[in-house]
XYZ file of C-alpha atoms in Angstrom:
700
model
C 24.024 -32.314 53.427
C 24.179 -29.073 51.382
C 25.847 -30.984 48.539
C 22.959 -33.494 48.530
C 20.367 -30.685 48.404
C 22.261 -29.035 45.551
C 22.300 -32.317 43.631
C 18.543 -32.725 44.106
C 17.920 -29.170 42.838
C 20.064 -29.801 39.753
C 18.276 -33.113 39.231
C 14.879 -31.389 39.250
C 16.163 -28.747 36.826
C 17.400 -31.505 34.551
C 14.004 -33.213 34.608
C 12.201 -29.923 33.970
C 14.245 -28.857 30.947
C 14.181 -32.393 29.576
C 10.386 -32.218 29.754
C 10.397 -28.885 27.912
C 12.627 -30.300 25.169
C 10.408 -33.371 24.924
C 7.305 -31.184 24.433
C 9.123 -29.261 21.687
C 10.077 -32.552 19.997
C 6.449 -33.719 20.076
C 5.225 -30.461 18.531
C 7.996 -30.598 15.921
C 7.064 -34.192 15.087
C 3.448 -33.100 14.450
C 4.708 -30.219 12.307
C 6.913 -32.505 10.238
C 4.020 -34.879 9.591
C 2.181 -31.921 8.157
C 5.112 -30.518 6.152
C 6.174 -33.853 4.689
C 2.670 -34.243 3.240
C 2.203 -30.594 2.442
C 5.368 -30.174 0.387
C 3.548 -28.256 -2.312
C 3.755 -24.760 -3.744
C 3.420 -21.818 -1.332
C 1.019 -18.973 -2.079
C 1.648 -15.218 -2.203
C 3.010 -14.143 1.211
C 4.594 -17.510 1.946
C 6.477 -17.547 -1.358
C 7.502 -13.917 -0.864
C 9.076 -14.707 2.519
C 10.787 -17.775 1.060
C 12.165 -15.565 -1.697
C 13.501 -13.137 0.878
C 15.221 -15.951 2.802
C 16.708 -17.280 -0.438
C 17.980 -13.835 -1.458
C 19.653 -13.265 1.910
C 21.213 -16.725 1.812
C 22.709 -15.931 -1.582
C 23.776 -12.451 -0.491
C 25.676 -13.937 2.463
C 27.112 -16.729 0.261
C 25.333 -19.412 2.290
C 24.301 -20.986 -1.005
C 27.497 -20.306 -2.915
C 27.940 -17.567 -5.484
C 29.639 -14.215 -5.103
C 27.296 -12.828 -2.465
C 26.451 -9.151 -2.038
C 29.071 -6.787 -3.423
C 28.787 -4.379 -0.457
C 26.665 -3.625 2.590
C 24.317 -1.421 0.560
C 23.682 -4.258 -1.876
C 22.880 -6.526 1.058
C 20.372 -4.007 2.461
C 18.751 -3.832 -0.985
C 17.454 -7.360 -0.318
C 15.077 -6.099 2.395
C 13.464 -2.923 1.043
C 10.235 -3.249 3.075
C 10.555 -6.025 5.671
C 13.517 -6.078 8.125
C 16.227 -8.643 7.321
C 16.896 -10.553 10.544
C 14.338 -13.372 10.143
C 15.324 -13.792 6.483
C 18.990 -14.131 7.472
C 18.199 -16.885 9.980
C 15.772 -18.586 7.601
C 18.305 -18.341 4.781
C 20.934 -20.042 6.929
C 18.481 -22.887 7.634
C 17.726 -23.196 3.904
C 21.447 -23.505 3.202
C 21.677 -26.348 5.728
C 18.326 -28.164 5.373
C 17.475 -27.579 1.701
C 15.399 -25.133 -0.300
C 12.200 -27.110 -0.913
C 9.327 -25.535 1.082
C 9.051 -28.466 3.517
C 12.839 -28.367 4.048
C 12.925 -24.588 4.501
C 10.145 -24.988 7.091
C 12.713 -26.407 9.532
C 13.372 -22.754 10.344
C 9.867 -22.598 11.826
C 10.731 -25.495 14.131
C 13.818 -23.622 15.301
C 11.807 -20.463 15.946
C 9.239 -22.578 17.794
C 11.977 -24.057 19.981
C 13.273 -20.558 20.744
C 9.756 -19.447 21.664
C 9.108 -22.467 23.903
C 12.438 -21.973 25.691
C 11.602 -18.299 26.353
C 8.040 -18.944 27.526
C 9.366 -21.692 29.827
C 11.955 -19.303 31.279
C 9.307 -16.634 31.771
C 7.021 -19.154 33.500
C 9.819 -20.153 35.886
C 10.425 -16.510 36.701
C 6.735 -15.905 37.434
C 5.503 -18.930 39.410
C 7.839 -21.912 39.161
C 8.120 -25.193 37.268
C 4.480 -26.332 37.245
C 3.244 -22.988 35.966
C 6.035 -22.962 33.380
C 5.033 -26.416 32.113
C 1.447 -25.217 31.694
C 2.751 -22.265 29.637
C 4.821 -24.605 27.460
C 1.945 -27.034 26.928
C -0.480 -24.275 25.920
C 2.164 -22.937 23.525
C 2.837 -26.346 21.987
C -0.842 -27.248 21.582
C -2.263 -23.865 20.619
C -4.163 -24.261 17.299
C -3.103 -20.747 16.292
C 0.581 -21.467 16.861
C 0.213 -24.796 15.059
C -1.168 -22.871 12.083
C 1.830 -20.545 12.200
C 4.231 -23.491 12.434
C 2.670 -24.945 9.272
C 2.518 -21.672 7.336
C 5.664 -19.951 6.096
C 5.010 -16.436 7.440
C 6.895 -14.167 9.850
C 4.465 -14.286 12.758
C 6.181 -17.200 14.530
C 9.636 -15.529 14.488
C 7.882 -12.357 15.665
C 6.198 -14.150 18.601
C 9.467 -15.830 19.595
C 11.419 -12.564 19.552
C 8.681 -10.605 21.350
C 8.599 -13.235 24.119
C 12.385 -13.014 24.413
C 12.197 -9.205 24.537
C 9.357 -8.745 27.030
C 10.730 -11.380 29.395
C 14.218 -9.910 29.586
C 13.113 -6.274 29.617
C 10.677 -7.066 32.431
C 13.365 -8.963 34.314
C 15.843 -6.100 33.965
C 13.250 -3.508 35.092
C 12.204 -5.625 38.102
C 13.677 -3.762 41.061
C 13.975 -6.886 43.194
C 16.313 -8.802 40.843
C 17.032 -6.445 37.935
C 19.206 -3.462 37.129
C 22.251 -5.494 36.061
C 24.247 -4.523 32.977
C 24.210 -8.063 31.565
C 20.400 -8.024 31.801
C 20.371 -4.687 30.010
C 22.548 -6.015 27.170
C 20.334 -9.088 26.718
C 17.183 -6.922 26.755
C 18.769 -4.581 24.183
C 19.643 -7.467 21.856
C 16.126 -8.860 22.290
C 14.572 -5.512 21.418
C 16.814 -5.068 18.360
C 16.018 -8.612 17.177
C 12.288 -7.925 17.399
C 12.580 -4.638 15.513
C 14.616 -6.335 12.780
C 12.059 -9.102 12.236
C 8.872 -7.159 11.532
C 7.611 -3.604 11.985
C 4.548 -4.825 13.899
C 6.875 -5.502 16.853
C 6.509 -1.758 17.487
C 2.996 -2.487 18.775
C 4.686 -4.099 21.785
C 7.959 -2.202 21.925
C 6.591 1.346 21.953
C 4.206 0.928 24.928
C 6.744 -1.153 26.870
C 9.435 1.505 26.442
C 6.928 4.185 27.436
C 6.232 2.198 30.609
C 9.973 1.995 31.370
C 10.385 5.709 30.643
C 7.688 6.602 33.182
C 9.117 4.074 35.642
C 12.605 5.611 35.324
C 11.448 8.704 37.225
C 11.024 6.436 40.271
C 14.426 4.755 39.850
C 18.034 5.794 40.399
C 20.514 7.357 37.957
C 22.008 3.977 37.035
C 18.617 2.721 35.848
C 18.063 5.852 33.749
C 21.538 5.532 32.257
C 20.893 1.902 31.381
C 17.585 2.818 29.762
C 19.363 5.434 27.665
C 21.960 2.842 26.613
C 19.175 0.409 25.637
C 17.538 3.111 23.542
C 20.803 4.032 21.807
C 21.730 0.400 21.098
C 18.413 -0.135 19.333
C 18.702 3.062 17.342
C 22.142 1.952 16.157
C 20.835 -1.554 15.373
C 17.986 -0.482 13.104
C 19.580 2.687 11.705
C 21.506 1.146 8.735
C 18.473 -0.741 7.429
C 16.015 2.099 8.021
C 18.367 4.786 6.653
C 18.993 2.782 3.477
C 15.350 1.870 2.806
C 13.292 4.470 4.668
C 11.282 5.670 1.668
C 10.251 2.135 0.695
C 9.606 1.233 4.347
C 7.261 4.158 4.964
C 5.440 3.806 1.652
C 5.144 0.027 2.062
C 3.889 0.366 5.631
C 1.307 2.924 4.520
C 0.056 0.582 1.789
C -0.032 -2.397 4.159
C -1.942 -0.533 6.877
C -4.234 1.920 5.100
C -4.526 0.995 1.419
C -4.908 -2.729 2.146
C -7.586 -1.964 4.742
C -9.536 0.045 2.163
C -9.149 -2.600 -0.568
C -10.158 -5.463 1.743
C -13.130 -3.562 3.162
C -11.982 -3.620 6.789
C -14.196 -1.654 9.201
C -13.478 1.914 10.291
C -10.915 1.690 13.084
C -13.109 3.508 15.637
C -16.232 1.478 14.869
C -17.739 -1.058 17.273
C -16.933 -3.894 14.853
C -13.289 -2.854 14.631
C -12.815 -2.542 18.402
C -14.156 -6.061 19.020
C -12.689 -7.570 15.849
C -10.134 -9.888 17.485
C -12.111 -11.148 20.477
C -14.058 -13.865 18.586
C -10.782 -15.391 17.365
C -9.381 -16.105 20.835
C -11.487 -19.206 21.358
C -10.167 -20.828 18.173
C -6.608 -19.600 18.642
C -6.048 -21.373 21.962
C -8.650 -24.151 21.847
C -12.094 -24.067 23.439
C -11.229 -26.136 26.526
C -8.012 -24.276 27.330
C -9.639 -20.912 26.771
C -12.713 -21.721 28.916
C -10.752 -23.230 31.823
C -8.099 -20.507 31.747
C -10.604 -17.667 31.493
C -12.838 -19.073 34.236
C -9.819 -19.477 36.510
C -8.888 -15.833 35.937
C -12.464 -14.725 36.547
C -12.725 -16.608 39.852
C -9.336 -15.302 40.925
C -10.463 -11.756 40.160
C -13.703 -12.190 42.113
C -11.739 -13.598 45.060
C -9.463 -10.564 44.920
C -12.449 -8.182 44.839
C -14.005 -9.898 47.882
C -10.805 -9.494 49.848
C -10.362 -5.911 48.665
C -9.244 -3.681 51.522
C -8.819 0.050 50.874
C -6.864 2.141 50.599
C -4.869 0.750 47.668
C -2.256 3.001 46.091
C -1.188 2.798 42.458
C 2.448 2.599 43.531
C 1.663 -0.694 45.290
C 1.199 -2.366 41.895
C 4.902 -1.800 41.223
C 6.240 -3.324 44.425
C 8.360 -6.465 44.538
C 5.383 -8.776 44.803
C 3.150 -7.303 42.097
C 5.596 -5.904 39.529
C 5.917 -9.079 37.417
C 2.199 -9.272 36.722
C 1.753 -5.519 36.435
C 4.303 -5.671 33.623
C 2.284 -8.393 31.861
C -1.105 -6.714 32.334
C 0.116 -3.342 31.082
C 1.794 -4.735 27.978
C -1.160 -6.946 27.076
C -3.679 -4.108 27.376
C -1.444 -1.622 25.560
C -0.466 -3.990 22.755
C -4.048 -5.204 22.285
C -5.247 -1.584 22.099
C -2.573 -0.572 19.591
C -3.316 -3.625 17.432
C -7.069 -2.996 17.576
C -6.674 0.525 16.231
C -4.544 -0.561 13.254
C -6.986 -0.250 10.290
C -5.858 -3.419 8.478
C -7.346 -6.519 10.144
C -6.319 -10.162 10.009
C -6.380 -12.994 12.531
C -2.595 -13.344 12.565
C -1.980 -9.634 13.223
C -2.753 -10.215 16.915
C 0.366 -12.389 17.120
C 2.302 -9.907 19.274
C -0.128 -10.417 22.163
C -0.024 -14.233 22.030
C 2.759 -14.831 24.622
C 1.019 -12.502 27.090
C -2.338 -14.220 26.593
C -0.657 -17.610 27.109
C 0.709 -16.408 30.449
C -2.753 -15.267 31.546
C -4.461 -18.501 30.486
C -1.721 -20.433 32.265
C -2.419 -18.370 35.368
C -6.096 -19.325 35.118
C -5.224 -23.030 34.846
C -2.768 -22.801 37.711
C -5.447 -21.144 39.865
C -7.676 -24.172 39.297
C -4.729 -26.371 40.224
C -4.137 -24.405 43.438
C -7.789 -24.669 44.475
C -7.920 -28.408 43.761
C -4.725 -28.920 45.773
C -6.113 -26.826 48.648
C -9.706 -28.035 48.897
C -9.492 -31.623 47.601
C -6.034 -32.449 48.924
C -4.715 -34.230 45.831
C -2.245 -33.297 43.129
C -3.970 -31.915 40.040
C -1.469 -33.003 37.398
C -4.425 -33.984 35.195
C -4.835 -30.298 34.355
C -1.616 -30.597 32.332
C -3.597 -32.684 29.835
C -6.045 -29.851 29.104
C -3.967 -28.145 26.328
C -3.536 -31.415 24.418
C -7.232 -32.312 24.825
C -8.162 -28.828 23.705
C -6.059 -29.292 20.578
C -7.791 -32.586 19.789
C -11.190 -30.834 19.864
C -10.020 -27.905 17.752
C -10.272 -27.297 14.016
C -6.559 -28.064 13.645
C -7.288 -31.792 13.622
C -9.287 -31.236 10.450
C -6.071 -30.085 8.800
C -4.625 -33.559 9.313
C -7.835 -35.145 8.020
C -7.444 -33.237 4.749
C -3.765 -34.067 4.289
C -4.483 -36.775 1.731
C -6.384 -34.349 -0.473
C -3.750 -31.653 -0.008
C -0.856 -33.948 -0.833
C -2.567 -35.062 -4.044
C -3.289 -31.501 -5.160
C -1.449 -30.603 -8.348
C 0.591 -27.402 -8.607
C 2.055 -26.746 -12.071
C 4.765 -24.276 -11.001
C 7.590 -26.837 -10.937
C 6.639 -28.174 -14.367
C 6.491 -24.638 -15.785
C 9.943 -23.851 -14.418
C 11.282 -27.143 -15.777
C 10.055 -26.304 -19.290
C 11.493 -22.773 -19.184
C 14.840 -24.075 -17.886
C 15.044 -26.712 -20.603
C 14.752 -23.944 -23.196
C 17.442 -21.754 -21.617
C 20.950 -21.458 -22.977
C 23.709 -21.421 -20.335
C 21.173 -20.699 -17.613
C 20.464 -17.208 -18.971
C 18.283 -14.781 -17.046
C 14.592 -15.093 -17.870
C 11.329 -13.450 -16.771
C 7.942 -15.209 -16.845
C 4.852 -12.972 -17.033
C 1.827 -14.131 -14.994
C -1.708 -13.163 -16.124
C -3.486 -13.196 -13.696
C -1.865 -13.946 -10.326
C -3.519 -16.800 -8.370
C -2.670 -18.745 -5.166
C -1.483 -21.715 -7.274
C 0.620 -19.671 -9.717
C 1.875 -16.178 -8.979
C 4.966 -14.049 -9.428
C 6.320 -14.985 -6.004
C 6.258 -18.777 -6.234
C 7.446 -18.668 -9.861
C 10.423 -16.594 -8.667
C 11.125 -18.938 -5.760
C 11.168 -22.164 -7.744
C 12.869 -20.378 -10.619
C 15.805 -19.307 -8.446
C 16.453 -22.345 -6.278
C 19.336 -24.619 -7.263
C 21.118 -21.757 -8.990
C 18.252 -20.822 -11.322
C 17.797 -17.372 -12.885
C 14.052 -17.326 -13.600
C 11.828 -14.615 -12.118
C 8.058 -14.213 -12.165
C 6.309 -10.884 -12.685
C 2.632 -9.943 -12.877
C 1.182 -7.698 -15.593
C -2.324 -6.938 -16.761
C -3.454 -4.304 -14.270
C -3.509 -1.640 -17.020
C -4.302 -1.521 -20.723
C -0.914 0.155 -21.172
C 0.683 -3.250 -20.495
C -0.691 -4.860 -23.644
C 1.631 -3.361 -26.246
C 4.906 -3.862 -24.297
C 3.963 -7.458 -23.451
C 3.183 -8.241 -27.086
C 6.461 -6.667 -28.189
C 8.978 -7.898 -25.658
C 7.771 -10.666 -23.334
C 9.123 -14.161 -23.953
C 7.255 -16.506 -21.566
C 3.675 -15.976 -20.348
C 1.343 -17.985 -18.100
C -2.401 -17.595 -18.720
C -5.420 -19.116 -16.994
C -8.557 -20.613 -18.495
C -11.920 -21.037 -16.815
C -13.208 -19.222 -13.741
C -10.571 -16.728 -12.601
C -12.475 -15.052 -9.809
C -12.539 -11.269 -9.534
C -10.035 -10.597 -12.317
C -9.954 -7.068 -13.747
C -11.135 -6.353 -17.267
C -7.615 -5.138 -18.100
C -6.155 -8.566 -17.304
C -8.790 -10.203 -19.476
C -7.947 -7.804 -22.309
C -4.251 -8.692 -22.057
C -5.134 -12.388 -21.937
C -7.203 -12.071 -25.160
C -4.469 -10.068 -26.896
C -1.897 -12.775 -26.222
C -4.188 -15.577 -27.400
C -5.072 -13.682 -30.577
C -1.499 -12.596 -31.280
C 0.486 -14.378 -34.015
C 3.663 -13.827 -31.965
C 3.004 -16.523 -29.340
C 2.412 -20.232 -29.359
C 0.897 -22.397 -26.655
C 3.566 -24.703 -25.211
C 1.581 -26.761 -22.729
C -1.684 -26.847 -20.770
C -1.755 -27.692 -17.045
C -4.830 -28.807 -15.073
C -6.292 -26.741 -12.231
C -7.939 -27.973 -9.057
C -11.107 -26.156 -10.033
C -12.649 -26.127 -13.481
C -10.284 -24.750 -16.101
C -6.559 -24.894 -16.712
C -3.303 -22.960 -16.896
C -1.397 -22.578 -20.127
C 2.227 -21.690 -20.835
C 2.914 -19.523 -23.890
C 6.217 -18.741 -25.594
C 7.190 -16.186 -28.195
C 7.716 -17.721 -31.605
C 11.349 -17.645 -32.696
C 10.347 -16.013 -35.988
C 8.794 -13.055 -34.100
C 11.590 -12.601 -31.569
C 12.446 -8.956 -31.045
C 15.349 -7.860 -28.893
C 14.246 -5.641 -26.017
C 16.459 -2.616 -26.552
C 15.073 -0.578 -23.700
C 18.542 0.812 -22.988
C 18.141 3.122 -25.979
C 14.769 4.289 -24.739
C 16.179 4.679 -21.237
C 18.634 7.331 -22.407
C 15.760 9.308 -23.954
C 13.686 8.998 -20.801
C 16.591 10.050 -18.596
C 17.198 13.162 -20.682
C 13.507 13.970 -20.201
C 14.292 14.665 -16.536
C 15.373 18.133 -17.607
C 11.696 18.968 -18.298
C 10.612 18.364 -14.706
C 7.346 16.623 -13.679
C 6.367 15.708 -17.255
C 9.617 13.848 -17.790
C 9.437 12.143 -14.390
C 5.921 10.817 -15.044
C 6.936 9.397 -18.418
C 9.987 7.783 -16.817
C 8.124 5.946 -14.075
C 5.198 4.972 -16.309
C 7.546 3.205 -18.712
C 10.135 1.927 -16.262
C 7.418 0.426 -14.058
C 6.337 -1.759 -16.969
C 9.908 -2.492 -18.056
C 10.845 -3.746 -14.598
C 8.033 -6.267 -14.921
C 9.076 -7.360 -18.402
C 12.705 -7.597 -17.318
C 12.777 -8.569 -13.652
C 16.573 -8.844 -13.773
C 17.006 -5.208 -14.960
C 19.428 -6.375 -17.630
C 19.262 -2.982 -19.383
C 20.963 -1.245 -16.445
C 24.407 -2.782 -16.998
C 24.266 -1.842 -20.671
C 23.253 1.758 -19.899
C 25.838 2.151 -17.147
C 28.773 0.735 -19.128
C 27.962 2.832 -22.182
C 27.475 6.037 -20.177
C 30.708 5.590 -18.197
C 32.627 4.974 -21.428
C 31.243 8.154 -22.996
C 31.945 10.229 -19.882
C 35.532 8.977 -19.711
C 36.104 10.431 -23.185
C 33.844 13.464 -22.699
C 33.111 14.483 -19.086
C 30.559 17.038 -20.316
C 28.297 14.491 -22.029
C 24.923 15.671 -20.689
C 22.935 12.673 -21.915
C 25.218 10.197 -20.135
C 25.106 12.225 -16.918
C 21.300 12.171 -16.954
C 21.345 8.402 -17.546
C 23.754 7.747 -14.678
C 21.785 10.039 -12.362
C 18.555 8.193 -13.080
C 20.257 4.787 -12.691
C 21.537 5.739 -9.246
C 18.117 7.023 -8.182
C 16.450 3.800 -9.326
C 19.147 1.767 -7.540
C 18.533 3.656 -4.268
C 21.959 5.314 -4.319
C 21.043 8.983 -3.709
C 24.552 10.020 -2.600
C 26.026 8.760 -5.877
C 23.206 10.375 -7.873
C 24.117 13.698 -6.240
C 27.595 13.542 -7.834
C 26.224 13.343 -11.386
C 23.470 15.869 -10.702
C 26.072 18.341 -9.440
C 27.890 18.066 -12.782
C 24.586 18.664 -14.596
C 23.916 21.677 -12.381
C 27.177 23.186 -13.584
C 26.659 22.276 -17.243
C 23.012 23.479 -17.297
C 23.069 26.674 -15.168
C 19.742 27.952 -16.539
C 17.853 24.683 -15.917
C 16.336 24.506 -12.403
C 15.730 20.750 -12.415
C 19.263 19.395 -11.736
C 19.264 21.511 -8.558
C 15.743 20.354 -7.677
C 16.765 16.694 -7.998
C 19.936 17.350 -6.001
C 17.858 18.828 -3.217
C 15.557 15.770 -3.233
C 18.364 13.186 -3.121
C 20.016 15.057 -0.268
C 16.739 15.027 1.630
C 16.656 11.278 0.964
C 20.070 10.958 2.633
C 18.848 12.936 5.667
C 20.917 16.014 4.812
C 18.356 18.873 4.881
C 21.126 21.435 5.455
C 22.710 20.713 2.089
C 19.297 20.262 0.447
C 18.069 23.704 1.557
C 21.358 25.332 0.539
C 21.142 23.833 -2.973
C 17.459 24.748 -3.424
C 17.812 28.320 -2.100
C 20.920 29.019 -4.169
C 19.301 27.659 -7.332
C 16.086 29.617 -6.666
C 18.048 32.884 -6.622
C 19.673 31.940 -9.919
C 16.575 30.563 -11.681
C 13.320 31.241 -9.763
C 11.107 28.145 -9.867
C 7.978 27.102 -7.914
C 9.398 23.660 -7.119
C 12.726 24.990 -5.859
C 10.912 27.421 -3.579
C 8.868 24.628 -2.037
C 11.910 22.371 -1.653
C 13.894 25.162 -0.033
C 11.162 25.796 2.537
C 10.544 22.113 3.312
C 14.231 21.232 3.702
C 14.769 24.342 5.854
C 12.006 23.221 8.193
C 13.671 19.810 8.520
C 16.961 21.475 9.496
C 15.200 23.536 12.162
C 14.503 26.860 10.407
C 10.961 27.060 11.751
C 10.638 30.747 10.829
C 10.073 29.570 7.242
C 6.881 27.730 8.146
C 4.743 30.637 6.852
C 6.551 30.597 3.542
C 6.186 26.794 3.335
C 2.399 27.030 3.805
C 2.301 29.058 0.577
C 5.118 27.565 -1.517
C 4.360 23.867 -1.006
C 0.657 24.064 -2.081
C 1.751 26.220 -5.053
C 4.291 23.577 -6.075
C 1.706 20.784 -5.792
C -0.805 22.818 -7.807
C 1.704 23.521 -10.586
C 2.721 19.850 -10.763
C -0.930 18.731 -10.977
C -1.607 21.212 -13.779
C 1.455 20.046 -15.698
C 0.433 16.392 -15.373
C -3.154 17.168 -16.439
C -1.732 18.803 -19.550
C 0.160 15.561 -20.294
C -2.982 13.446 -19.819
C -4.919 15.604 -22.265
């Protein structure tokens, strides 16, 4: 008898998971209809993420080639965004193909991972019927459909966050949790989320705070496990963050604060900002699903209030019966609040809360199902059709109606790359300058199509400053310009555009039509006016200028910033490095070569190696404070404030300098010498003031 019952249970499990897989197949089929029509050129962010996946695939030799030379070179591929999603996406590209619609198979895999996790979470909460409702809402959510048909990182983020919150909640559930295997899975889930996108912190930080507070009510084993989880995640993200922390912090600042200012987002404490995301919920989940789910929650809440019997203690919300939903409510409220107070606003930035909202809407639908079963005495399986009906009445259907127009839309990027490749000799490295950058043609999609199938063509954008005009006229080889209405293009870009058209150095190769009025045109330098870009000579002069301090540094980054656009492959660096190493091998005291190698290592994000050459310069130039100042900075960059403060203080005694004094105080504070805080309040503003005055002198 027990064997028969066991067989029936397994049979029901088989039917359930088959149903889940079938729903995923249906959603994937709809996605592939879209992608097979929309196999066109991706825009800015989409092309950037495709580029990242392609770079990681090449670095790991998924697509052939030599791969990354070392672990540091591999981490160079993800200077701002964590690498995990790009690694997975790169592996899919290697298997499925590198055309955008082929690379989009990675989104189907992430969607399958998400659906599996939301189904597992639904089973854990209320059983198979509730789980199926969760899966159906997930599969037919217009917002998730948009993410499945748009090559961005929000879908991998949602999948990993669902995986993380489910397993962390399961481990912290006193009734069934506390096992080491659960802890390991939760740790891996947390690390995966952190290594996909920084916005996962909007969920991870409040959830870990909740567990930290909860640990005071649990035993020593639970606290030990929580400590292990914390340490595992620190170890998981440490290599990437340690290697790229300056770029990560600066990039995050630009993405959150500078982008908010540029895009005119409301002040984060304003009424408009606080209620920014609420109007999107209706469209994100479909009107019918949202109304039925929300009404079910509202009626359930009113029923609970009517049956309210005091006294109710806060600790009762964490008992065996209520803990699962307390975990969901807390994380939804906390994550929503954190996201709301981020200054930069966009509909897809609420992605981290999506799995939690799906669970709540599913609860509302299941409440309707329970009431129908109770009061009308018939099975309410018709409610399972609500998510699909809601999708049919959503704006997502309009996307399919416009497929014919989208598929016929012309993007000239592939033709531009084809022309540039046909002119290349032995697949040499080439950089195409874009003026201005548009959704149809920009530096990111030029780079993507220029590098697939073993290509070596990169796209770069110039024209933001009048200082770009002369270098572009002198050294650029291929340029893409736009004719007709270009939107809100800066006057500097228009000036560069006019200079190229009026220049005798360039000829128009071909004109490409645009969807709107106007055209794109590809320009090439005339062979008779070809001038070799010998920036490596200028680089040595710039590097030697480091010995003058802030003036030299400003000149360096003004010129190198432009050069890295003109030469996206940084071809000058190999020439400079080989020449400098040759000269040092014959003369170890060659100051010019040491400056060049120091600057190369700083630009390559190798501060520890830069310290070696700067130490030699410190010895050779004992009366110059700047080698010591740079040594102190690169040691701060490698999280070694002890050595940084020692270098700065020792050099300050030898050659008193305002910058060394400030560096010595700052690095001492980082190593724990808090008694120098008074000195830092004076020395740091003095250093900033002196630098500003020196730079103003240069501008004059």
